[in-house]
Amino acid sequence: MNRIIRFRRGLRAAAAYVRSAPGTYVWLLILFLTTVALHHMSPDFEEDFLRQRSTNIHELSQNPVRVLITSAMWIDGGRWLPYAVLYTVFHAQAERWLGTLRWLAVCVSAHVFATLISELALLKAIRDGMAPHSAVNTLDIGVSYALAGVMAVLTYRIAAPWRYLYLAVLLAIYTVPLATSRTFTDFGHVLSVLIGLGCYPLVRGRGKVWNPKETLAALRTAFTG
């Protein structure tokens, strides 16, 4: 009987958490449905299908608004579960803290501006002969730019000095690949982080920052009685 009660409480807590971040979980549901759809496509059809929804130079020159929206509704690679974890850890926390509209503003800013700037950099590289012309049709879909921007804005959610450790780890995660492989996607990720950090005006007045030390102390008290 006690197990049933705890299970029901757990379900209610999970439902309350989902309701507190509606934008995050609606987006995650869309990604789940589109991922299921991808698993029912043949490899050749899938590649052509995704390329038409890609934010590459060719598609952006044809219909930029459409591909900027549709590219954020698909996951390249077909692995949804890792994104469910990342959305819960980062997106949901940011939406609960900032509110849906401000959270969405961070997501859109990181996704749109990082995409446009990185694709302009790629276009220049093509014109300068540093990248092949075929790169105008590069497959570029996904939600990683928005995720990187949200991860960056969460820096301001953490109390000092912990925020500086978080920021150092975040910068390492995204700058090391840029220094080693130097792809336009890696460049876009770094841009997303900078855009997220630039969203500081949106975090003003959003309440007390989170102090990991206080959380650890509360957990220690709860377990020791």
Short mmCIF file of C-alpha atoms in Angstrom, two decimals:
data_model
loop_
_atom_site.label_atom_id
_atom_site.label_comp_id
_atom_site.label_asym_id
_atom_site.label_seq_id
_atom_site.Cartn_x
_atom_site.Cartn_y
_atom_site.Cartn_z
CA MET A 1 0.00 0.00 0.00
CA ASN A 2 2.82 2.39 0.88
CA ARG A 3 4.50 1.63 -2.45
CA ILE A 4 1.31 2.50 -4.32
CA ILE A 5 1.03 5.79 -2.42
CA ARG A 6 4.66 6.67 -3.16
CA PHE A 7 4.18 5.74 -6.81
CA ARG A 8 1.14 8.00 -7.10
CA ARG A 9 2.98 10.83 -5.40
CA GLY A 10 5.84 10.34 -7.83
CA LEU A 11 3.47 10.50 -10.79
CA ARG A 12 1.84 13.66 -9.46
CA ALA A 13 5.25 15.26 -8.91
CA ALA A 14 6.37 14.33 -12.43
CA ALA A 15 3.13 15.69 -13.92
CA ALA A 16 3.53 18.93 -11.97
CA TYR A 17 7.09 19.28 -13.24
CA VAL A 18 6.00 18.80 -16.85
CA ARG A 19 3.19 21.35 -16.43
CA SER A 20 5.67 23.86 -15.05
CA ALA A 21 7.64 23.80 -18.32
CA PRO A 22 5.00 23.40 -21.06
CA GLY A 23 7.12 24.74 -23.90
CA THR A 24 9.94 22.32 -23.18
CA TYR A 25 7.75 19.25 -23.16
CA VAL A 26 5.59 20.22 -26.14
CA TRP A 27 8.81 20.64 -28.12
CA LEU A 28 10.10 17.34 -26.80
CA LEU A 29 6.85 15.64 -27.83
CA ILE A 30 7.20 17.05 -31.35
CA LEU A 31 10.76 15.72 -31.49
CA PHE A 32 9.55 12.31 -30.35
CA LEU A 33 6.92 12.17 -33.10
CA THR A 34 9.32 13.32 -35.81
CA THR A 35 11.96 10.85 -34.61
CA VAL A 36 9.44 8.02 -34.86
CA ALA A 37 8.61 9.20 -38.39
CA LEU A 38 12.31 9.13 -39.32
CA HIS A 39 12.61 5.51 -38.22
CA HIS A 40 9.96 4.61 -40.79
CA MET A 41 11.82 6.23 -43.70
CA SER A 42 14.32 4.58 -46.00
CA PRO A 43 17.88 5.96 -45.67
CA ASP A 44 17.84 7.62 -49.10
CA PHE A 45 14.43 9.20 -48.58
CA GLU A 46 15.39 10.34 -45.08
CA GLU A 47 18.51 12.14 -46.30
CA ASP A 48 16.62 13.99 -49.03
CA PHE A 49 13.71 14.73 -46.68
CA LEU A 50 15.95 16.24 -44.00
CA ARG A 51 18.03 18.20 -46.48
CA GLN A 52 14.87 20.02 -47.61
CA ARG A 53 14.32 21.04 -43.97
CA SER A 54 17.94 21.90 -43.37
CA THR A 55 19.31 25.36 -42.62
CA ASN A 56 21.98 25.07 -45.28
CA ILE A 57 22.88 27.93 -47.60
CA HIS A 58 20.68 26.71 -50.44
CA GLU A 59 17.53 26.27 -48.38
CA LEU A 60 18.08 29.51 -46.45
CA SER A 61 18.32 31.38 -49.74
CA GLN A 62 14.97 29.88 -50.85
CA ASN A 63 12.79 30.05 -47.75
CA PRO A 64 14.69 31.08 -44.62
CA VAL A 65 11.70 31.32 -42.26
CA ARG A 66 10.41 27.86 -43.15
CA VAL A 67 13.72 26.06 -42.69
CA LEU A 68 14.63 27.93 -39.52
CA ILE A 69 11.42 26.61 -38.00
CA THR A 70 11.38 23.10 -39.46
CA SER A 71 15.06 22.43 -38.79
CA ALA A 72 14.34 22.72 -35.06
CA MET A 73 11.69 20.01 -35.23
CA TRP A 74 13.97 17.13 -36.25
CA ILE A 75 16.92 15.27 -34.73
CA ASP A 76 19.65 14.05 -37.02
CA GLY A 77 20.62 10.52 -35.96
CA GLY A 78 17.28 9.38 -34.59
CA ARG A 79 18.24 9.26 -30.88
CA TRP A 80 15.49 10.91 -28.87
CA LEU A 81 16.14 9.69 -25.32
CA PRO A 82 19.37 11.68 -24.75
CA TYR A 83 17.49 14.83 -25.72
CA ALA A 84 14.71 13.97 -23.28
CA VAL A 85 17.33 13.98 -20.52
CA LEU A 86 19.01 17.19 -21.73
CA TYR A 87 15.69 19.00 -22.13
CA THR A 88 14.67 18.03 -18.62
CA VAL A 89 17.99 19.06 -17.08
CA PHE A 90 18.47 22.33 -18.98
CA HIS A 91 15.44 23.52 -20.96
CA ALA A 92 12.88 22.73 -18.28
CA GLN A 93 14.95 24.42 -15.61
CA ALA A 94 15.42 27.53 -17.74
CA GLU A 95 11.72 27.72 -18.61
CA ARG A 96 10.68 27.30 -14.97
CA TRP A 97 13.11 30.06 -14.00
CA LEU A 98 12.62 32.56 -16.82
CA GLY A 99 9.03 31.84 -17.79
CA THR A 100 7.99 30.43 -21.15
CA LEU A 101 8.26 33.63 -23.19
CA ARG A 102 11.74 34.58 -21.99
CA TRP A 103 12.96 31.00 -22.30
CA LEU A 104 11.61 30.90 -25.85
CA ALA A 105 13.35 34.20 -26.63
CA VAL A 106 16.68 32.65 -25.62
CA CYS A 107 16.01 29.54 -27.71
CA VAL A 108 15.00 31.49 -30.81
CA SER A 109 17.88 33.95 -30.51
CA ALA A 110 20.49 31.21 -30.19
CA HIS A 111 18.99 29.05 -32.94
CA VAL A 112 18.40 31.82 -35.48
CA PHE A 113 21.46 34.03 -35.01
CA ALA A 114 23.95 31.20 -34.59
CA THR A 115 22.55 29.55 -37.72
CA LEU A 116 22.65 32.68 -39.85
CA ILE A 117 26.11 33.81 -38.74
CA SER A 118 27.68 30.36 -39.10
CA GLU A 119 26.14 29.88 -42.55
CA LEU A 120 27.40 33.31 -43.64
CA ALA A 121 30.86 32.27 -42.46
CA LEU A 122 30.54 29.06 -44.48
CA LEU A 123 29.43 31.04 -47.54
CA LYS A 124 32.50 33.25 -47.25
CA ALA A 125 34.69 30.16 -46.93
CA ILE A 126 33.16 28.77 -50.13
CA ARG A 127 33.72 32.02 -52.01
CA ASP A 128 37.31 32.18 -50.76
CA GLY A 129 37.94 28.62 -51.94
CA MET A 130 38.38 27.29 -48.40
CA ALA A 131 35.32 25.03 -48.59
CA PRO A 132 33.81 23.08 -51.52
CA HIS A 133 30.79 24.47 -53.34
CA SER A 134 28.85 21.33 -52.42
CA ALA A 135 28.76 22.67 -48.84
CA VAL A 136 25.80 24.87 -49.83
CA ASN A 137 23.67 21.71 -49.51
CA THR A 138 25.15 20.50 -46.22
CA LEU A 139 22.68 18.73 -43.95
CA ASP A 140 22.17 21.01 -40.96
CA ILE A 141 19.18 20.28 -38.73
CA GLY A 142 18.66 19.89 -35.02
CA VAL A 143 18.21 21.66 -31.75
CA SER A 144 21.77 21.91 -30.46
CA TYR A 145 22.16 25.67 -30.98
CA ALA A 146 19.10 26.43 -28.86
CA LEU A 147 20.30 23.96 -26.24
CA ALA A 148 23.75 25.57 -26.07
CA GLY A 149 22.17 29.01 -25.68
CA VAL A 150 19.96 27.83 -22.83
CA MET A 151 22.85 26.08 -21.12
CA ALA A 152 24.75 29.37 -21.28
CA VAL A 153 21.96 31.55 -19.89
CA LEU A 154 21.64 29.16 -16.94
CA THR A 155 25.07 30.42 -15.85
CA TYR A 156 23.24 33.34 -14.27
CA ARG A 157 21.00 30.95 -12.33
CA ILE A 158 23.94 29.63 -10.30
CA ALA A 159 25.44 31.49 -7.35
CA ALA A 160 29.11 32.50 -7.37
CA PRO A 161 31.67 30.98 -7.20
CA TRP A 162 29.92 27.87 -8.59
CA ARG A 163 28.78 29.73 -11.72
CA TYR A 164 32.39 30.30 -12.78
CA LEU A 165 33.13 26.59 -12.58
CA TYR A 166 29.96 25.84 -14.58
CA LEU A 167 30.92 28.45 -17.18
CA ALA A 168 34.46 27.12 -17.48
CA VAL A 169 33.17 23.58 -18.11
CA LEU A 170 30.60 24.87 -20.59
CA LEU A 171 33.18 26.85 -22.55
CA ALA A 172 35.52 23.86 -22.61
CA ILE A 173 32.77 21.61 -23.96
CA TYR A 174 32.15 23.90 -26.92
CA THR A 175 35.49 25.58 -27.63
CA VAL A 176 37.67 22.44 -27.66
CA PRO A 177 35.83 20.95 -30.69
CA LEU A 178 36.11 24.31 -32.49
CA ALA A 179 39.86 24.42 -31.84
CA THR A 180 40.38 20.85 -33.07
CA SER A 181 37.97 20.34 -35.97
CA ARG A 182 36.92 23.90 -36.90
CA THR A 183 33.64 23.05 -38.57
CA PHE A 184 30.89 25.60 -39.12
CA THR A 185 28.71 23.64 -36.70
CA ASP A 186 31.32 23.94 -33.95
CA PHE A 187 31.50 27.66 -34.71
CA GLY A 188 27.73 27.84 -34.43
CA HIS A 189 27.80 26.17 -31.02
CA VAL A 190 30.29 28.71 -29.68
CA LEU A 191 28.15 31.51 -31.09
CA SER A 192 25.11 30.00 -29.35
CA VAL A 193 26.90 30.05 -26.01
CA LEU A 194 27.89 33.69 -26.50
CA ILE A 195 24.31 34.58 -27.48
CA GLY A 196 22.99 32.81 -24.40
CA LEU A 197 25.40 34.74 -22.20
CA GLY A 198 24.29 37.91 -23.98
CA CYS A 199 20.70 37.28 -22.85
CA TYR A 200 21.53 38.57 -19.37
CA PRO A 201 18.87 41.34 -19.55
CA LEU A 202 16.21 38.60 -19.65
CA VAL A 203 17.29 37.13 -16.31
CA ARG A 204 17.00 40.31 -14.24
CA GLY A 205 14.44 40.09 -11.48
CA ARG A 206 13.94 36.34 -11.85
CA GLY A 207 14.43 35.56 -8.19
CA LYS A 208 17.15 34.13 -5.99
CA VAL A 209 20.04 32.31 -7.61
CA TRP A 210 20.60 28.62 -6.93
CA ASN A 211 23.36 27.78 -4.47
CA PRO A 212 24.56 24.15 -4.77
CA LYS A 213 26.04 24.35 -1.27
CA GLU A 214 22.61 25.05 0.24
CA THR A 215 21.07 22.18 -1.72
CA LEU A 216 23.74 19.74 -0.52
CA ALA A 217 23.24 20.89 3.05
CA ALA A 218 19.47 20.39 2.78
CA LEU A 219 19.94 16.89 1.36
CA ARG A 220 22.39 16.01 4.10
CA THR A 221 19.90 17.13 6.72
CA ALA A 222 17.07 15.18 5.11
CA PHE A 223 19.06 11.93 5.02
CA THR A 224 20.53 12.25 8.51
CA GLY A 225 17.22 13.19 10.09
#
